Coordinates of C-alpha atoms and ligand atoms in Angstrom, one line a residue:
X1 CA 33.7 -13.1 -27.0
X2 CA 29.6 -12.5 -27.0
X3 CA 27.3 -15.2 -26.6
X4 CA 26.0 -14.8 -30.2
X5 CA 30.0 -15.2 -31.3
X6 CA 29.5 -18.7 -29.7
X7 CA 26.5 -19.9 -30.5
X8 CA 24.9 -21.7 -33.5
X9 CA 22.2 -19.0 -35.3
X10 CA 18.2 -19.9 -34.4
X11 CA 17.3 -16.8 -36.4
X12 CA 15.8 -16.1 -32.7
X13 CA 17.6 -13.1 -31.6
X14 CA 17.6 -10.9 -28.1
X15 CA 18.1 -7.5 -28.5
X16 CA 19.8 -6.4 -24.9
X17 CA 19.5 -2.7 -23.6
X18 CA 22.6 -0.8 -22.5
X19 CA 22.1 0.8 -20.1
X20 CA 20.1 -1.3 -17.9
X21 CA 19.8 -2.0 -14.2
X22 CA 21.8 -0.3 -11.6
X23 CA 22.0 3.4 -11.5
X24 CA 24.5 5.5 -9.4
X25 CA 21.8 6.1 -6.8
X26 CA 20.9 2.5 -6.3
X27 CA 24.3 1.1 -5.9
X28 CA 24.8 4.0 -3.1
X29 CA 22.0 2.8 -1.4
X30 CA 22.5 -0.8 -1.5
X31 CA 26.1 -0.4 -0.9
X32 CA 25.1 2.1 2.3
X33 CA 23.0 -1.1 3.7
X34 CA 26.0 -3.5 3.0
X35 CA 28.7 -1.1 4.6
X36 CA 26.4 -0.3 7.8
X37 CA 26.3 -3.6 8.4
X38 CA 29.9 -4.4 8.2
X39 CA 30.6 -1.5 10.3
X40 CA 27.9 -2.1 13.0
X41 CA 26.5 -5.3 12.9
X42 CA 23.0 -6.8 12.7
X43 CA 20.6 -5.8 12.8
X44 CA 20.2 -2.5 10.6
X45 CA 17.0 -1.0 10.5
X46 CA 15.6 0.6 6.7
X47 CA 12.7 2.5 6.5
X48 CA 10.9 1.4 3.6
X49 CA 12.9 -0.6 0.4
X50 CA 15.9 0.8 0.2
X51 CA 15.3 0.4 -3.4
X52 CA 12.2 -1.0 -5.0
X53 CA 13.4 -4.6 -6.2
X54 CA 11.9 -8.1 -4.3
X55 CA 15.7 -9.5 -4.9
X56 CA 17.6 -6.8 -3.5
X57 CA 15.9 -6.8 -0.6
X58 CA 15.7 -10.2 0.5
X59 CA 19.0 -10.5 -0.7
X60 CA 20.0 -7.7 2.3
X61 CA 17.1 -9.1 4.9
X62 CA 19.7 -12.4 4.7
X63 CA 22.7 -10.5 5.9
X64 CA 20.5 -9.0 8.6
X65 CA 19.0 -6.0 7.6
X66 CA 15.1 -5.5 8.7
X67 CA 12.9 -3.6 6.8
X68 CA 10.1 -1.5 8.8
X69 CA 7.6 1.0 7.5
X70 CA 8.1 3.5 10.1
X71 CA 10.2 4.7 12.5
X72 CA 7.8 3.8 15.7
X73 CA 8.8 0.0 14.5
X74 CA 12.6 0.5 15.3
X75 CA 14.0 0.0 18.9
X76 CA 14.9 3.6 20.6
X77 CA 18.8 4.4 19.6
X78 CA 19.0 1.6 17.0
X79 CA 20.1 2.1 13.6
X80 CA 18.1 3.2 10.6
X81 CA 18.5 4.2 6.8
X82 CA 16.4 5.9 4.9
X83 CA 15.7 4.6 1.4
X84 CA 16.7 5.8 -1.8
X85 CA 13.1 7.4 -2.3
X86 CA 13.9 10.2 -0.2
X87 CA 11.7 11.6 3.3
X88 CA 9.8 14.2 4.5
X89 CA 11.9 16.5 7.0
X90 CA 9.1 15.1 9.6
X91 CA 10.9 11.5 9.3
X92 CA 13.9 12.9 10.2
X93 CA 12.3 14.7 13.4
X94 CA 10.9 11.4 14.3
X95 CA 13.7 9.5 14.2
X96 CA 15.6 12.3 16.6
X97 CA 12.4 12.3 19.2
X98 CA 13.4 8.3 19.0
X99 CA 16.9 9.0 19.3
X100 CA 17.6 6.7 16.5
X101 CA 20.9 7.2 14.4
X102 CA 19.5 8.0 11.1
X103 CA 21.4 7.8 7.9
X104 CA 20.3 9.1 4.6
X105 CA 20.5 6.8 1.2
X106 CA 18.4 9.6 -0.7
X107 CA 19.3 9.6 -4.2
X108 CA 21.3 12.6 -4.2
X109 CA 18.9 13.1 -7.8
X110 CA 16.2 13.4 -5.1
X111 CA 17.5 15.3 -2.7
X112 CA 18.1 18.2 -5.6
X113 CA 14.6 17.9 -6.2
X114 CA 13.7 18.6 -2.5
X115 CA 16.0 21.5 -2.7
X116 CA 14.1 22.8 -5.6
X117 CA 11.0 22.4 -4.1
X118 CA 12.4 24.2 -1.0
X119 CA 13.5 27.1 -2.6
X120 CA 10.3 27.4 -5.0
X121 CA 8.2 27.8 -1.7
X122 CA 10.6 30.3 0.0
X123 CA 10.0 32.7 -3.1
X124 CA 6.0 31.9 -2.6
X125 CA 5.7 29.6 -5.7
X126 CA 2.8 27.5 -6.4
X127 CA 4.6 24.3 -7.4
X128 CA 2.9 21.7 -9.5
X129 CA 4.6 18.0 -9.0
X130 CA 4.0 15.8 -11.5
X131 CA 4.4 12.2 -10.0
X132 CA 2.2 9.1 -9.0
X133 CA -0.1 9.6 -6.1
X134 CA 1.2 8.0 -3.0
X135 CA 4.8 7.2 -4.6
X136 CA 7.1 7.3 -1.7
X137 CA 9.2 9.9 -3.7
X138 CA 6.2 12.4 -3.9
X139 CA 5.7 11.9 -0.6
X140 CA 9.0 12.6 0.5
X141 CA 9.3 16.0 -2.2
X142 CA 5.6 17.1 -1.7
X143 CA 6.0 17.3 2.4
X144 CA 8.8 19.8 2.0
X145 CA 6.4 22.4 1.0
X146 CA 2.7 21.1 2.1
X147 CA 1.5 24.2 1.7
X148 CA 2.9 25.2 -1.7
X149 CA 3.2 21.9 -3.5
X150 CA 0.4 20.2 -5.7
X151 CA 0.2 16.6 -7.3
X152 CA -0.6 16.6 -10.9
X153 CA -0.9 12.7 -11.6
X154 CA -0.1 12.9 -15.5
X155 CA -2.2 14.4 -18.2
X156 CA -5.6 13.5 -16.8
X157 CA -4.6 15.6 -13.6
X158 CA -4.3 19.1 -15.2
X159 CA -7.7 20.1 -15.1
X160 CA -8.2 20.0 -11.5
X161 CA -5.0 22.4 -11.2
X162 CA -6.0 25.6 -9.2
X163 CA -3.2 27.9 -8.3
X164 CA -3.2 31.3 -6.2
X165 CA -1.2 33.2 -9.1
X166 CA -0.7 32.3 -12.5
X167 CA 2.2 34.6 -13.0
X168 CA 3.8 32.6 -9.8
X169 CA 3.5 28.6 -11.1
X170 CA 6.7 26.4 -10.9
X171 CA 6.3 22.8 -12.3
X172 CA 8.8 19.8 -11.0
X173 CA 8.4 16.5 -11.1
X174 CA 9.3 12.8 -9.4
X175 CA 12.8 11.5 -11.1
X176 CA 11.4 8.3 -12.9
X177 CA 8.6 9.0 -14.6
X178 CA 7.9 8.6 -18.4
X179 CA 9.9 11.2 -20.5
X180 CA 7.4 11.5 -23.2
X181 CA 4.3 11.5 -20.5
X182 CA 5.7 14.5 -18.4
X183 CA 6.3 16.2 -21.6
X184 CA 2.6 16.3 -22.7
X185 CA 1.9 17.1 -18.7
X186 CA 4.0 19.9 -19.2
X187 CA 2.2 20.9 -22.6
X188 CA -1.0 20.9 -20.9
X189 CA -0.4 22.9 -18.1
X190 CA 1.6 25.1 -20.3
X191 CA -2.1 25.5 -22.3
X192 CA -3.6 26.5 -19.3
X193 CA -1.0 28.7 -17.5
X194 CA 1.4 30.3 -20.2
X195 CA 4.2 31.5 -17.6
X196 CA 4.4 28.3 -16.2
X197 CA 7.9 28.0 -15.4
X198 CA 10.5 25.0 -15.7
X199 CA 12.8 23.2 -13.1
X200 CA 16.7 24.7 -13.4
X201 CA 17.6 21.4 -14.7
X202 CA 15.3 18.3 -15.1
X203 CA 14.3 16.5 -12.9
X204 CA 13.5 13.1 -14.3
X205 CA 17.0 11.7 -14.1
X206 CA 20.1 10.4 -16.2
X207 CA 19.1 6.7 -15.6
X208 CA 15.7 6.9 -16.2
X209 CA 15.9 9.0 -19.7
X210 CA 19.0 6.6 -20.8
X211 CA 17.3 3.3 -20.2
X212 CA 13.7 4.4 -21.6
X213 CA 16.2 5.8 -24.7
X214 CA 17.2 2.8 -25.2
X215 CA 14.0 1.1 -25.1
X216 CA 12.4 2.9 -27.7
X217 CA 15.3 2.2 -30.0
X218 CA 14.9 -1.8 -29.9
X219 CA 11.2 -2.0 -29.5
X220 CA 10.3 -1.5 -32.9
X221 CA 11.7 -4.3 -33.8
X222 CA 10.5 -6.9 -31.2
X223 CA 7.8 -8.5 -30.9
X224 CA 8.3 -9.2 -27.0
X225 CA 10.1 -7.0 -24.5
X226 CA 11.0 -8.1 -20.8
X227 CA 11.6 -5.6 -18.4
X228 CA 13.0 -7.2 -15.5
X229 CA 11.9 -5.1 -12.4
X230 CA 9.6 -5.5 -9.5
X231 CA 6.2 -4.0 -9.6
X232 CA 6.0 -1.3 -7.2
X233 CA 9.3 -0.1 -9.2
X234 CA 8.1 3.2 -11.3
X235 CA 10.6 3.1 -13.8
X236 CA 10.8 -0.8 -14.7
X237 CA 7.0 -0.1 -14.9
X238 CA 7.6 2.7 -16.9
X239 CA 9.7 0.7 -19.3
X240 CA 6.9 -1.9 -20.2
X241 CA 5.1 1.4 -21.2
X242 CA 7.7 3.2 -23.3
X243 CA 8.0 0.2 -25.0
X244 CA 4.8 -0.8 -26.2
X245 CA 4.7 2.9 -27.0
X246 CA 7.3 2.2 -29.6
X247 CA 6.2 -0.5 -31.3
X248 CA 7.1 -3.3 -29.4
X249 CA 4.1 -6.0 -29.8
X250 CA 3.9 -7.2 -26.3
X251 CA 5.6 -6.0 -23.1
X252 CA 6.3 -8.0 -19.8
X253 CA 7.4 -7.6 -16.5
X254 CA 9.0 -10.4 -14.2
X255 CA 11.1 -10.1 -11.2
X256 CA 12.7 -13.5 -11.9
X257 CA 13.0 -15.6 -15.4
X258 CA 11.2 -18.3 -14.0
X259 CA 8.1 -15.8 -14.6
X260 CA 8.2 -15.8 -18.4
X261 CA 5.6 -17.9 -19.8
X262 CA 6.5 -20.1 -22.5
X263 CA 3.5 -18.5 -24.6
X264 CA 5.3 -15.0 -24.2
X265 CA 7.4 -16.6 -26.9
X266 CA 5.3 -18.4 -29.0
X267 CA 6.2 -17.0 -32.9
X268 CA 8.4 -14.5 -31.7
X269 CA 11.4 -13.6 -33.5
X270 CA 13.2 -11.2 -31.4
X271 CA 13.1 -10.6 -28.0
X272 CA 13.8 -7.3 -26.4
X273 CA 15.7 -7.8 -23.1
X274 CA 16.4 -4.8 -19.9
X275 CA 16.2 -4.0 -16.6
X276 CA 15.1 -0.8 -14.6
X277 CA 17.4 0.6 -12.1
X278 CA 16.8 -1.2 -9.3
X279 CA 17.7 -4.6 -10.7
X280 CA 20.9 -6.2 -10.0
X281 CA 22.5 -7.7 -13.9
X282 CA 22.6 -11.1 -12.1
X283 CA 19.0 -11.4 -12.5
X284 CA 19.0 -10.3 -16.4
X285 CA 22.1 -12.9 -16.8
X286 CA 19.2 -15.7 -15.6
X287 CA 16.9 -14.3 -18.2
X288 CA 19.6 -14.5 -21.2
X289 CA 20.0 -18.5 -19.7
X290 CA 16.6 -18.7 -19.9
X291 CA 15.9 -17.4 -23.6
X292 CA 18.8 -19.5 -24.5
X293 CA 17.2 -22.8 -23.5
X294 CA 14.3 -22.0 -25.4
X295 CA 16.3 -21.3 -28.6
X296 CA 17.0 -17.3 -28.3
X297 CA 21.0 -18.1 -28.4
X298 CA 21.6 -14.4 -30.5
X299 CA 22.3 -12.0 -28.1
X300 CA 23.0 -8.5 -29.8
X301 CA 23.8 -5.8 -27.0
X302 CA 22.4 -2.3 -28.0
X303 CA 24.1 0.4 -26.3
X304 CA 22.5 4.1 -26.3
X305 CA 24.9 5.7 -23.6
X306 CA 28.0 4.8 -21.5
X307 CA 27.2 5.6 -17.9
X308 CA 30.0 6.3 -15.5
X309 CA 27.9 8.6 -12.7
X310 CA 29.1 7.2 -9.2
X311 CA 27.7 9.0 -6.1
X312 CA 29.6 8.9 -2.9
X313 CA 28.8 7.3 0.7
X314 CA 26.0 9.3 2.9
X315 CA 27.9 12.0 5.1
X316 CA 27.3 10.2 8.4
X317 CA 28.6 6.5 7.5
X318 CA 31.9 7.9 6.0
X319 CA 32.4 9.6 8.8
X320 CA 32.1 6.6 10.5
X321 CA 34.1 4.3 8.5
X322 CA 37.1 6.4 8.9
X323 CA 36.7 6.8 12.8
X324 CA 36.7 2.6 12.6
X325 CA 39.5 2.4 10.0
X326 CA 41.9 5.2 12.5
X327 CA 40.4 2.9 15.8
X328 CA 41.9 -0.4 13.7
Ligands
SF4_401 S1 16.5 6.1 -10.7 FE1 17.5 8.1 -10.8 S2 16.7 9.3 -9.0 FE2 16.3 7.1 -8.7 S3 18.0 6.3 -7.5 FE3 18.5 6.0 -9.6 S4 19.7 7.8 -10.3 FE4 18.6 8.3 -8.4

């Protein structure tokens, strides 16, 4: 039974976005974290967040993981995991000059993209990424092909676009970025180098298309959306974007439900309610209580898409797990 099966009628109603929250590549990551340090004990090193959410992370810092910016900060031979953003094949180098036992959460969504990029510079392609400047995801794509790859930092970057070969152009781009906004990217360059050619497949991926989808169906009809997310999260920021793109008359993003301010409220009929991919539900399940106490006890859940996308443990730590499991 829902919560709006249960509940007396406000006429103050929550529109909830399915899918939200956890995609396939987070869960691998997070789960990597919780599984390494089962298998090996505290501490575990990860470079960066393994995923961009404040929660998540201290959430994994209390079972004993330690998060570092580089590699020089971990102890020679220790542990470490790289985050779901993906590295540059230097990181990996550094971590083997530091003998360190590296394992790889890259979104495997990421990794094709790095393999694209590879194979792009083989064949001598200029390759225009379109991404955020200093995203740890265009850092990790962009120094697989220094040389060959440039950032084009949405729409406003295509002017300063120079490439050796017009007839040789490749554009890719970071996985969670707006939809709508790469398309016009894409136009524009397209204006200014007709044989600009496309990625194989896309590259902005499943989870971020489905859940800015999604968005753009319920925001026209509320007057506040909360995106749950953490700031330095590209596609919860995205989200606040897409929907005030839609129509939605104000957009907000809190890492917790205590951050909603009352006057987010004030007037408003229907609230639009999600999460980006980095967000565990637990945390949208606080905002519901929240809305509730302050009257929004109508809870319609708007589905878009049924995900079912799992991704498999990194290589290295299965490998490990079943050495442990035949040792038991
Ligand atoms: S948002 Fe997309 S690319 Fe990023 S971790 Fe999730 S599935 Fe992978």
């Amino acid at each position: 039974m829902t919560q709006a099966e249960t509940t007396p009628r406000t006429g103050k109603r929550v529109l909830l976005a399915k899918p939200r929250g956890y995609c396939a590549g987070v869960d691998r990551a997070v789960q990597t974290v919780e599984e390494a340090l089962k298998l090996y004990g505290a501490p575990i090193y990860v470079r960066k967040q393994i995923v961009h959410n404040k929660h998540v992370v201290r959430t994994l810092e209390a079972q004993g993981a330690i998060f570092v910016e580089e590699n020089e900060e971990v102890p020679e031979g220790a542990t470490v995991i790289f985050s779901a953003h993906g590295v540059a094949p230097e990181v990996y180098e550094q971590a083997k000059a530091r003998s360190l036992k590296a394992i790889d959460a890259t979104c495997p969504l990421v990794t094709k993209v790095h393999q694209e990029a590879k194979r792009f510079a083989a064949e001598d392609y200029d390759i225009l990424l379109i991404g955020h400047e200093g995203h740890e995801e265009v850092i990790g794509t962009a120094g697989e092909a220094p040389a060959h790859i440039q950032l084009v930092d949405g729409p406003d970057g295509v002017d300063k676009v120079t490439v050796r070969d017009p007839n040789k152009v490749v554009w890719l781009s970071q996985t969670t970025l707006s939809v709508d906004e790469t398309l016009e990217t894409v136009a524009r360059l397209k204006s200014r180098l007709p044989l600009l050619q496309s990625p194989p497949s896309d590259d902005i991926c499943y989870a971020t298309s489905n859940r800015q989808h999604v968005v753009k169906e319920i925001a026209p009809e509320c007057d506040v959306v909360i995106v749950v997310g953490s700031r330095n999260s590209s596609n919860s920021v995205r989200l606040v974007e897409v929907a005030l793109d839609a129509g939605a008359r104000a957009g907000y993003l809190v890492d917790f439900a205590h951050e909603i301010d009352d006057a987010w409220l004030t007037g408003a009929g229907t609230v639009g309610v999600t999460s980006g991919a980095s967000v565990p539900d637990e945390l949208v399940q606080d905002v519901l209580t929240h809305l509730a106490a302050r009257g929004f006890t109508d809870v319609e859940e708007i589905t878009t898409a049924n995900e079912r996308l799992t991704f498999s443990l990194p290589q290295e730590l299965k490998r490990d797990m079943k050495a442990a499991a035949a040792r038991a």
